[in-house]
mmCIF file of C-alpha atoms in Angstrom:
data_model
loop_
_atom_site.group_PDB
_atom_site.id
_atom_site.type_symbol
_atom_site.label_atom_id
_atom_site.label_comp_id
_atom_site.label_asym_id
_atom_site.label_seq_id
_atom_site.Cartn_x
_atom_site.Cartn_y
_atom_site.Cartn_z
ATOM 1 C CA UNK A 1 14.093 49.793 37.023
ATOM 2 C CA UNK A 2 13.891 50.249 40.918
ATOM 3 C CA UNK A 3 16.976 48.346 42.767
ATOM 4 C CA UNK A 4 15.297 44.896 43.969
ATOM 5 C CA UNK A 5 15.025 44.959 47.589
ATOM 6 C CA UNK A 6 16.643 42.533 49.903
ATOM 7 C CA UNK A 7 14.061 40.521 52.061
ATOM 8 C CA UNK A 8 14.665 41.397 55.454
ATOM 9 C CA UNK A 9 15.082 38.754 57.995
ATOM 10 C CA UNK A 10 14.833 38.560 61.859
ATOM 11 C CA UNK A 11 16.467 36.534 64.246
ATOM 12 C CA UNK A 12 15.151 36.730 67.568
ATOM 13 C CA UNK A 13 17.098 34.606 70.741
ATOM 14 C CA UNK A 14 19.840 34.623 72.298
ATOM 15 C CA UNK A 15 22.499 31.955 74.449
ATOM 16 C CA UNK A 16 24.277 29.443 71.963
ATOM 17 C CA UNK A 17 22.281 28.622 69.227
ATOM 18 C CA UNK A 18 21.577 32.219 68.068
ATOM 19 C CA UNK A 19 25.012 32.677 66.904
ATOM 20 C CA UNK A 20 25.096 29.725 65.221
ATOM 21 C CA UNK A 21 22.304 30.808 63.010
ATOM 22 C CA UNK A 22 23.962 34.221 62.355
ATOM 23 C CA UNK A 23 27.317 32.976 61.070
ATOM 24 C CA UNK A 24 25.335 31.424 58.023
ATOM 25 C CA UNK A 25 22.548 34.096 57.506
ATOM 26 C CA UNK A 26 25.464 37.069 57.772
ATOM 27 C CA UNK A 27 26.785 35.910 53.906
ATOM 28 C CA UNK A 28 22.745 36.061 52.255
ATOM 29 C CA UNK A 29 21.799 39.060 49.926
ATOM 30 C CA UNK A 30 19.411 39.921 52.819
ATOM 31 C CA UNK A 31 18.652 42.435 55.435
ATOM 32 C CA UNK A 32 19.302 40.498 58.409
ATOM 33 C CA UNK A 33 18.285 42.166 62.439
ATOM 34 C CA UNK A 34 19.171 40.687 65.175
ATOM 35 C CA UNK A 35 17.011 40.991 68.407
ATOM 36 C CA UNK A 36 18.562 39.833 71.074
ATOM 37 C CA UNK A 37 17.758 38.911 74.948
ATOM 38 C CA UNK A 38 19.548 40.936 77.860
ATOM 39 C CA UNK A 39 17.994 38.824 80.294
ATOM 40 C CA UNK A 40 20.912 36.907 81.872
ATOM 41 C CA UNK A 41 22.259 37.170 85.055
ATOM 42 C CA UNK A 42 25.074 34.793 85.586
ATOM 43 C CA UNK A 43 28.998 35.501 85.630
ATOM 44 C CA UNK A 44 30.597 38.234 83.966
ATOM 45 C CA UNK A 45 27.390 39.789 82.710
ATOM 46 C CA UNK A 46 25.760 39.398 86.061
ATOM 47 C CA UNK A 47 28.545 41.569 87.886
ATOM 48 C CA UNK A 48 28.441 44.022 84.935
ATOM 49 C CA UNK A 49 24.535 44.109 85.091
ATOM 50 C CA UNK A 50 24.563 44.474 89.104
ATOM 51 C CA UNK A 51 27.474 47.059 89.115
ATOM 52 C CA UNK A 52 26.601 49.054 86.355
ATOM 53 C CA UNK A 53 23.051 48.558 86.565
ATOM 54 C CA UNK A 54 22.734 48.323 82.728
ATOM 55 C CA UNK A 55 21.082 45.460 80.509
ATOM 56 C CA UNK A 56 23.204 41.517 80.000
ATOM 57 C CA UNK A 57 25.780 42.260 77.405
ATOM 58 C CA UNK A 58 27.213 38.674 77.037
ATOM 59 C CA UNK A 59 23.996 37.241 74.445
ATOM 60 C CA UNK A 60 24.896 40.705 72.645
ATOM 61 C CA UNK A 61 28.832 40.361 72.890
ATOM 62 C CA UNK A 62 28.182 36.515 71.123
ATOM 63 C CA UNK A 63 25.885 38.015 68.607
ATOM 64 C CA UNK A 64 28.652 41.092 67.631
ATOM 65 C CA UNK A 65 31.249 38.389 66.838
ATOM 66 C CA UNK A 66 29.092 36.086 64.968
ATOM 67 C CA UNK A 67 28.433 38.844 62.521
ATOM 68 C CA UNK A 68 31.427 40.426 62.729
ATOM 69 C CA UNK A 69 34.018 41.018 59.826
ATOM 70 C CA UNK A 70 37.019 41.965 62.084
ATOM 71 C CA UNK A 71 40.477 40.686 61.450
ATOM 72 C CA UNK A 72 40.458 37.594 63.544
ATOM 73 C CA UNK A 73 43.023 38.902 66.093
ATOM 74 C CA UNK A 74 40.750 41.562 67.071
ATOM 75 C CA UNK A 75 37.647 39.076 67.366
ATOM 76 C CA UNK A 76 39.829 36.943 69.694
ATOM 77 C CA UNK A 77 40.758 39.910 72.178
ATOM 78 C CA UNK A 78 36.873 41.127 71.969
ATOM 79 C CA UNK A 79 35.928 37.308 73.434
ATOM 80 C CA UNK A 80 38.943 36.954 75.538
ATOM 81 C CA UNK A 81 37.832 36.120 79.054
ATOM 82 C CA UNK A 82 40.633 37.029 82.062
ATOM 83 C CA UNK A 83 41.365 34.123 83.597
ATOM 84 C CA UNK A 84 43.604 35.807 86.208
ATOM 85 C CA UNK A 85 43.757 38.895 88.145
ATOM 86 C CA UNK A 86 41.972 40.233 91.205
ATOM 87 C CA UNK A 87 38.746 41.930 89.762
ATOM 88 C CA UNK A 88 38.993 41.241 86.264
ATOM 89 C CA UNK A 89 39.050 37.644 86.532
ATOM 90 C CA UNK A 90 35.950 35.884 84.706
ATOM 91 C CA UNK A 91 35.128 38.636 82.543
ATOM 92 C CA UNK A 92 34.879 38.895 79.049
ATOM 93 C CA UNK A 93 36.525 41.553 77.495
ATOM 94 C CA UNK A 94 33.996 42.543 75.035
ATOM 95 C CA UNK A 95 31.618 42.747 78.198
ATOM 96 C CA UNK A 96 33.656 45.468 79.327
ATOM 97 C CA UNK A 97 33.982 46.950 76.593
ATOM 98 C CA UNK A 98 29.853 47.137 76.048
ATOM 99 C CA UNK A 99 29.719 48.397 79.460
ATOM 100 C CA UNK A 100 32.342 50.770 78.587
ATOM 101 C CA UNK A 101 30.679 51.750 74.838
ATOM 102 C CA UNK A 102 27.342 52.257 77.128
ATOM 103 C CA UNK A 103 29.080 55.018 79.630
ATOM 104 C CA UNK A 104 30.603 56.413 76.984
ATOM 105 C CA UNK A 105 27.553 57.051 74.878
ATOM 106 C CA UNK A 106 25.068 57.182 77.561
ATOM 107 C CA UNK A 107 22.882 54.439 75.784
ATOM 108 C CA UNK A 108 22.920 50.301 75.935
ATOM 109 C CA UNK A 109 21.779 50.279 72.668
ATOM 110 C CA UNK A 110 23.769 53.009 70.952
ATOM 111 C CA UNK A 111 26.868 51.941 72.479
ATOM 112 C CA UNK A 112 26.197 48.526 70.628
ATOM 113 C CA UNK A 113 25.933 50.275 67.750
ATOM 114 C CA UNK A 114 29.323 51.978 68.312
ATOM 115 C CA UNK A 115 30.780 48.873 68.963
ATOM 116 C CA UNK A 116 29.533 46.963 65.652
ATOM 117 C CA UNK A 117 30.733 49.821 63.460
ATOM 118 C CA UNK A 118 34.381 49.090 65.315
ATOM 119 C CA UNK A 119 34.362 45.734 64.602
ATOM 120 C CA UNK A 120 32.314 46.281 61.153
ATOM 121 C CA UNK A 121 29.323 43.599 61.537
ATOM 122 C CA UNK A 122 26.702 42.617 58.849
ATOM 123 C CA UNK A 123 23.135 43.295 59.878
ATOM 124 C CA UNK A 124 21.510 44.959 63.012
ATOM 125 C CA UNK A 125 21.983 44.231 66.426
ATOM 126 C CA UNK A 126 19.142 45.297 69.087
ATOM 127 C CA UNK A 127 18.694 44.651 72.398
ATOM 128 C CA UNK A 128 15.194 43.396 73.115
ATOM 129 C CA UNK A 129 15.369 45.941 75.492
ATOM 130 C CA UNK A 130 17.229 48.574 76.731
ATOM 131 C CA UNK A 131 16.022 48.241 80.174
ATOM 132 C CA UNK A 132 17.854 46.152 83.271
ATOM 133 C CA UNK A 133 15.505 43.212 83.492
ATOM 134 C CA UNK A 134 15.249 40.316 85.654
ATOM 135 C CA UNK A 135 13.885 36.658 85.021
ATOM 136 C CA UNK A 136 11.594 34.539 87.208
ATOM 137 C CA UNK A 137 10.029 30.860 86.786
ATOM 138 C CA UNK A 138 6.639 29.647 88.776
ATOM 139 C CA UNK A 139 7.341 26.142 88.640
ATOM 140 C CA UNK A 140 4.535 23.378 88.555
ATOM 141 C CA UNK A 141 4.806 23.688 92.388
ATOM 142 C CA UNK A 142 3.838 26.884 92.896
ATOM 143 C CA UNK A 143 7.067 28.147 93.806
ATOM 144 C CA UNK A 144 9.067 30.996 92.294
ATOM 145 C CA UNK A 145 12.597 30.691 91.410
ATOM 146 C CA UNK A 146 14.276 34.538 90.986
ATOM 147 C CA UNK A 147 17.504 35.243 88.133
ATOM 148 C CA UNK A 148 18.017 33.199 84.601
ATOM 149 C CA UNK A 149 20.929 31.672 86.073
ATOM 150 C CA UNK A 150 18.634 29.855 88.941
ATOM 151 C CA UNK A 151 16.127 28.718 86.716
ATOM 152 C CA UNK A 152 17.294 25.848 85.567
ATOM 153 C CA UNK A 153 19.385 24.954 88.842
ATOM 154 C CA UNK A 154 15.751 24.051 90.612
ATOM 155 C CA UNK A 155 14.944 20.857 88.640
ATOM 156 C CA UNK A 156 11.289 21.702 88.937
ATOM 157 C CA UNK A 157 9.066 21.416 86.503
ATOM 158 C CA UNK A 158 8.923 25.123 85.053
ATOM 159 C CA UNK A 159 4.734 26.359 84.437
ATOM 160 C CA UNK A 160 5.787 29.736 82.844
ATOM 161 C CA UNK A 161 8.250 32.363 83.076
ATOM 162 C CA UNK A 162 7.894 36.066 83.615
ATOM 163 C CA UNK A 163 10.249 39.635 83.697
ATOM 164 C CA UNK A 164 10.166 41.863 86.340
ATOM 165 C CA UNK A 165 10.106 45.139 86.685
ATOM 166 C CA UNK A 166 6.635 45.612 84.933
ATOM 167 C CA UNK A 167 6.228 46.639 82.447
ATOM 168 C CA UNK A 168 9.526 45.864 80.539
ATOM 169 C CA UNK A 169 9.347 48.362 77.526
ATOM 170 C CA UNK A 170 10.787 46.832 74.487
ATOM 171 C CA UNK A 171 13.596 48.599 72.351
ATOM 172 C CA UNK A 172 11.286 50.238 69.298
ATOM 173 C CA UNK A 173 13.088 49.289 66.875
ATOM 174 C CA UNK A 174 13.129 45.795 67.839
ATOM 175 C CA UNK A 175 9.475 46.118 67.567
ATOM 176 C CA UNK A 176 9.274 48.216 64.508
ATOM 177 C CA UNK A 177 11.980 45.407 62.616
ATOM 178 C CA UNK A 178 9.678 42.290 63.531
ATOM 179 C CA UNK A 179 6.378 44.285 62.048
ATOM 180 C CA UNK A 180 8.568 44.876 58.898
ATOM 181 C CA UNK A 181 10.136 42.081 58.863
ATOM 182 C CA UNK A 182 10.051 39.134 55.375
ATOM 183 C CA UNK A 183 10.748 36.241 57.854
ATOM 184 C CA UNK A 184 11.301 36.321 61.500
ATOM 185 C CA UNK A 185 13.248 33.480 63.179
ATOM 186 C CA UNK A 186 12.896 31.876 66.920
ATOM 187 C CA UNK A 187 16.695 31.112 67.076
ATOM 188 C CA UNK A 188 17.176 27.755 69.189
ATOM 189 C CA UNK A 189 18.566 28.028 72.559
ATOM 190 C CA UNK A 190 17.555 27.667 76.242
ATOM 191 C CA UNK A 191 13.849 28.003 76.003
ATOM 192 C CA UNK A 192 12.638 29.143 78.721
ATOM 193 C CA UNK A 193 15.667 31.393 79.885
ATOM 194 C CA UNK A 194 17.163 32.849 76.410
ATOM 195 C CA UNK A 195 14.348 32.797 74.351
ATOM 196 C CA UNK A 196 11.313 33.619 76.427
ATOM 197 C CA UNK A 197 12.949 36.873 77.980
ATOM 198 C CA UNK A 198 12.126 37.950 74.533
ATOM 199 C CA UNK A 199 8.837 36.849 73.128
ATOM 200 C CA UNK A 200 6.881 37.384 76.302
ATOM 201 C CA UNK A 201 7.572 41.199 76.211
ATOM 202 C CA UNK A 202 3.697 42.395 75.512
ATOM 203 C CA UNK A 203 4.720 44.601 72.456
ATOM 204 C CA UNK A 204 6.898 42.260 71.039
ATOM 205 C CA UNK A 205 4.145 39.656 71.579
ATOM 206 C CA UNK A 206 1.763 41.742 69.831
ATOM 207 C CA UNK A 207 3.985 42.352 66.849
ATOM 208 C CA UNK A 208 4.728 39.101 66.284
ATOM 209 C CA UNK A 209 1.052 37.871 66.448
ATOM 210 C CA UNK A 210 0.637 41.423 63.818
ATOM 211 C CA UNK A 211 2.981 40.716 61.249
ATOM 212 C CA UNK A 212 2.346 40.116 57.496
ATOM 213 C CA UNK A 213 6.103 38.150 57.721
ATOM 214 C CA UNK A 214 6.440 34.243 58.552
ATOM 215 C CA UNK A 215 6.980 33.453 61.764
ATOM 216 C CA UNK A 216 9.138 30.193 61.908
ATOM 217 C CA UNK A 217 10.801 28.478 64.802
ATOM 218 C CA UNK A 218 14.100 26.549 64.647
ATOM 219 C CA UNK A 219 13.590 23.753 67.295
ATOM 220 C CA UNK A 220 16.743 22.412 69.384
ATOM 221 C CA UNK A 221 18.156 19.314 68.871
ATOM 222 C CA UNK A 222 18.773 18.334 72.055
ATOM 223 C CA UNK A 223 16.534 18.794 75.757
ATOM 224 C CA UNK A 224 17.945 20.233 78.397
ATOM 225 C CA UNK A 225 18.128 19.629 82.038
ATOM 226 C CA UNK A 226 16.398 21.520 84.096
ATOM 227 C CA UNK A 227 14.203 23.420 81.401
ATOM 228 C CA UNK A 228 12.982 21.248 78.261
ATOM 229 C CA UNK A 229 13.754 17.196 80.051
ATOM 230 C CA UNK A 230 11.742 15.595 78.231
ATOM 231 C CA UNK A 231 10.428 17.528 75.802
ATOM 232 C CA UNK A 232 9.184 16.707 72.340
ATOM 233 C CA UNK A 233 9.277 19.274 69.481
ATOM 234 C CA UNK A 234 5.896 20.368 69.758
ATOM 235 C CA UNK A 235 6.209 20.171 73.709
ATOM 236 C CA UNK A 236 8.617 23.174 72.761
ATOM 237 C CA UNK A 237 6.090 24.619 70.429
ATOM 238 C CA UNK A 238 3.390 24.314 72.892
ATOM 239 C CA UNK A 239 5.388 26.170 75.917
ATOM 240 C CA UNK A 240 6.090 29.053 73.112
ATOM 241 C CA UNK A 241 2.006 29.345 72.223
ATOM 242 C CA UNK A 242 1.360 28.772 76.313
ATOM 243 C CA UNK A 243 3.277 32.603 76.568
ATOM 244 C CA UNK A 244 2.390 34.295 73.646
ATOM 245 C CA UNK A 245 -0.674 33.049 72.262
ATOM 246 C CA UNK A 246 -0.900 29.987 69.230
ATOM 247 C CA UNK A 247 -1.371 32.248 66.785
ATOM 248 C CA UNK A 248 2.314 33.665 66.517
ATOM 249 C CA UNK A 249 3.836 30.172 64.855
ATOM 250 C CA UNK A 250 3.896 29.737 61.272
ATOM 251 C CA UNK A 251 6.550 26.884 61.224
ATOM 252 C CA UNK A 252 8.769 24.515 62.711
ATOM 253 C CA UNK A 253 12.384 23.377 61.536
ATOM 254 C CA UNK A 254 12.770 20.513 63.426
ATOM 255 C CA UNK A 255 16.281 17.373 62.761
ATOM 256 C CA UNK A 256 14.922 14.568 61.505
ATOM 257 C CA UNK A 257 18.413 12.386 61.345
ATOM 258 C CA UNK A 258 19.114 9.523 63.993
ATOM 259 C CA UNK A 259 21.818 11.098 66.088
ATOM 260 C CA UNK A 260 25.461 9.224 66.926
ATOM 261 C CA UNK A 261 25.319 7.082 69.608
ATOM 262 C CA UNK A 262 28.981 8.671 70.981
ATOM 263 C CA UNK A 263 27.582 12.072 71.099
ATOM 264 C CA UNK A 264 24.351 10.763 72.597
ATOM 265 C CA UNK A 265 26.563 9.316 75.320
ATOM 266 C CA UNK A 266 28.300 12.817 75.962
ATOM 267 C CA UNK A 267 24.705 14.401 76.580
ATOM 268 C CA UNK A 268 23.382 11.651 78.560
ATOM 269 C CA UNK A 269 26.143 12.746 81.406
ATOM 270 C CA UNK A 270 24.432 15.999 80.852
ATOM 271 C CA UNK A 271 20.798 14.482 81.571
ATOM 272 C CA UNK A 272 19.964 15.491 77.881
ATOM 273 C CA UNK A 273 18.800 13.561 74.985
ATOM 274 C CA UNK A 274 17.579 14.247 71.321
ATOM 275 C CA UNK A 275 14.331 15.960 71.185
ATOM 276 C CA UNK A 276 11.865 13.599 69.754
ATOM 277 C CA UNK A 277 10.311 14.746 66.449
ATOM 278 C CA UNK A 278 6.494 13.856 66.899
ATOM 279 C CA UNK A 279 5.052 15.041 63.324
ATOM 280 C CA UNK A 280 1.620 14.124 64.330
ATOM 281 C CA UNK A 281 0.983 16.690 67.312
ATOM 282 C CA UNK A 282 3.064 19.320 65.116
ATOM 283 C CA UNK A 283 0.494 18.918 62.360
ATOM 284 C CA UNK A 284 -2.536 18.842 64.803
ATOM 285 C CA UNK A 285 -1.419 22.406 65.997
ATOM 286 C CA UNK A 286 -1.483 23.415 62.339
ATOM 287 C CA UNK A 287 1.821 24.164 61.684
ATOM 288 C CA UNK A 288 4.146 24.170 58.466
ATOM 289 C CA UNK A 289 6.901 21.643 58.994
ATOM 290 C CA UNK A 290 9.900 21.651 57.467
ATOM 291 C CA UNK A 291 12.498 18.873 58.200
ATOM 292 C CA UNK A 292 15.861 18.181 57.308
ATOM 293 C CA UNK A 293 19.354 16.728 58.132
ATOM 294 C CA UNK A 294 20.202 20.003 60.076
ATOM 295 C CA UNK A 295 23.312 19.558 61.991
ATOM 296 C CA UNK A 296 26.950 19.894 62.171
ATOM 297 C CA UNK A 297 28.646 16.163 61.931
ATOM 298 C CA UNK A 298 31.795 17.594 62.098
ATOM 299 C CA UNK A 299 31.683 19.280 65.322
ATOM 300 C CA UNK A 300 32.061 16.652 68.751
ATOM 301 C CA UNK A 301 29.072 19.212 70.510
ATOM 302 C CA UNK A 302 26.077 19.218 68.541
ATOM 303 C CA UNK A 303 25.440 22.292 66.854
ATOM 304 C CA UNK A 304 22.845 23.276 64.104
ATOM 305 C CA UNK A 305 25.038 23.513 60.711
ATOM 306 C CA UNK A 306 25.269 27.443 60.152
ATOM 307 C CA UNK A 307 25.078 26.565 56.052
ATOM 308 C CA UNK A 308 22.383 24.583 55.658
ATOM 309 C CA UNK A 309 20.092 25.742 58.098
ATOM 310 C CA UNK A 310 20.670 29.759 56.450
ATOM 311 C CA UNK A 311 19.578 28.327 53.217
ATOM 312 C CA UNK A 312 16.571 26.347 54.389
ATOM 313 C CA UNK A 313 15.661 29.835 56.273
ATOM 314 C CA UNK A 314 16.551 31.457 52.613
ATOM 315 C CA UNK A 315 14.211 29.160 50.890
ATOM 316 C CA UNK A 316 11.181 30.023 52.788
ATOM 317 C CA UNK A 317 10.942 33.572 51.771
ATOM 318 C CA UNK A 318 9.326 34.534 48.738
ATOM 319 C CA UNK A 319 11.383 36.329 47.160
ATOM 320 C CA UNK A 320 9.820 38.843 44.643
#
């Protein structure tokens, strides 16, 4: 008998909530790729990206310790971030140490490579690309706000976002991992700046629309200021199919708990509030949704809960 093959999983996103999904899928008997965005431009990985002219490394540095297996002394030095100094201070160490692995080898994406073998991480890590790309928003306006750091400084209302230079050529193996992909996952985060960078890439667009896999999208909890106030869950869904066509979704994991009051409170400072859950709209756009108690009660930030959301993610493959 033939060894059973794992099902292969990809995560696509990047900022906070991409990690978060990582740290539970790492421990499945699965493939698991992560394709991640390079499109940031603020503090360390902004000087890195304008000094060394090569793609964001601080979505990728996240991603390497989520699924890293390193002695926890080693992960702590990789994410250590100089607080002192003349022209070190602010940056993460594992930043320079991408930047560094990139010299060295002459490639962004091999010298990520290098770099997970060091600190001996489960799965795949790709950039989305291995270019040096740069983020704009035309807001409802009319008016275009340059770098993914700006974004969602302008309070506008944001109409769609877009990458310049054209045309940004995906990493092929990011491609060739979502066409043979089981599942592919649209990781929660800052929609329009750390997962758009991503899906709006024509190729990856295309492969996504292409594949035989599900295509299932982990909404966020919370809105955010400046990008999502206001939104609803399918709000969120409908800015995705606005970009890259509403054919690509499959599903939608969406929190269907009442959230604390306290935390509430802590967001509201923030201008954010829970993303409301409308399940009529969802099912109007002809999408699978799967609900759940899906976050972390332990933690004072809200966060999705690594455990349960891996095994919900788990569940939806068919596993031959």
């Amino acid at each position: 008998m033939g060894k059973k093959k794992r099902p292969r999983i990809v995560v696509i996103g990047g900022g906070t909530g991409m990690p978060v999904l990582l740290r539970g899928l790492k421990n499945l008997p699965i493939e698991l790729t992560a394709l991640v965005t390079v499109a940031d431009d603020g503090g360390s990985t902004g000087r890195i990206r304008s000094e060394m002219a090569i793609p964001a490394p601080g979505d990728i540095r996240n991603v390497i310790a989520a699924l890293s297996d390193a002695e926890p002394m080693l992960l702590e030095l990789f994410q250590h971030r100089f607080s002192e100094g003349n022209g070190l201070s602010g940056h993460a160490m594992g930043n320079l140490l991408l930047a560094a692995m990139t010299s060295v080898t002459g490639n962004f994406n091999t010298g990520i490579k290098e770099i997970s073998r060091v600190l001996n991480v489960k799965g795949k890590i790709f950039p989305i690309s291995n270019e040096n790309m740069s983020l704009h928003a035309e807001m409802e306006d009319g008016t275009i706000v340059s770098g993914e750091s700006n974004i969602p400084l302008s309070n506008k209302k944001i109409k769609r976002v877009f990458l310049r230079p054209q045309p940004v050529k995906p990493l092929p193996h990011a491609v060739r991992a979502i066409e043979a992909a089981d599942l592919v996952v649209i990781s929660p985060g800052s929609l329009y700046t750390s997962i758009m960078p991503n899906l709006i890439i024509p190729q990856v667009k295309e492969a996504l629309r292409d594949t035989k896999a599900k295509v299932v999208y982990v909404c966020n909890v919370m809105t955010q200021a400046g990008e999502t106030t206001g939104f609803t869950a399918s709000d969120h869904v409908q800015a995705i199919c606005d970009h890259i066509g509403k054919d690509c979704l499959d599903s939608i994991i969406v929190h269907n708990e009442v959230i604390d009051q306290t935390i509430r409170a802590v967001y509201a400072e923030e201008k954010a509030e829970p993303v409301k859950y409308d399940k009529e709209r969802l099912l109007e756009m002809d999408l699978e949704i799967i609900e759940g108690d899906i976050i972390n009660h332990l933690q004072p930030t809200l966060r999705h809960d690594n455990n349960k959301i891996a095994s919900l993610l788990y569940s939806l493959m068919d596993k031959k």
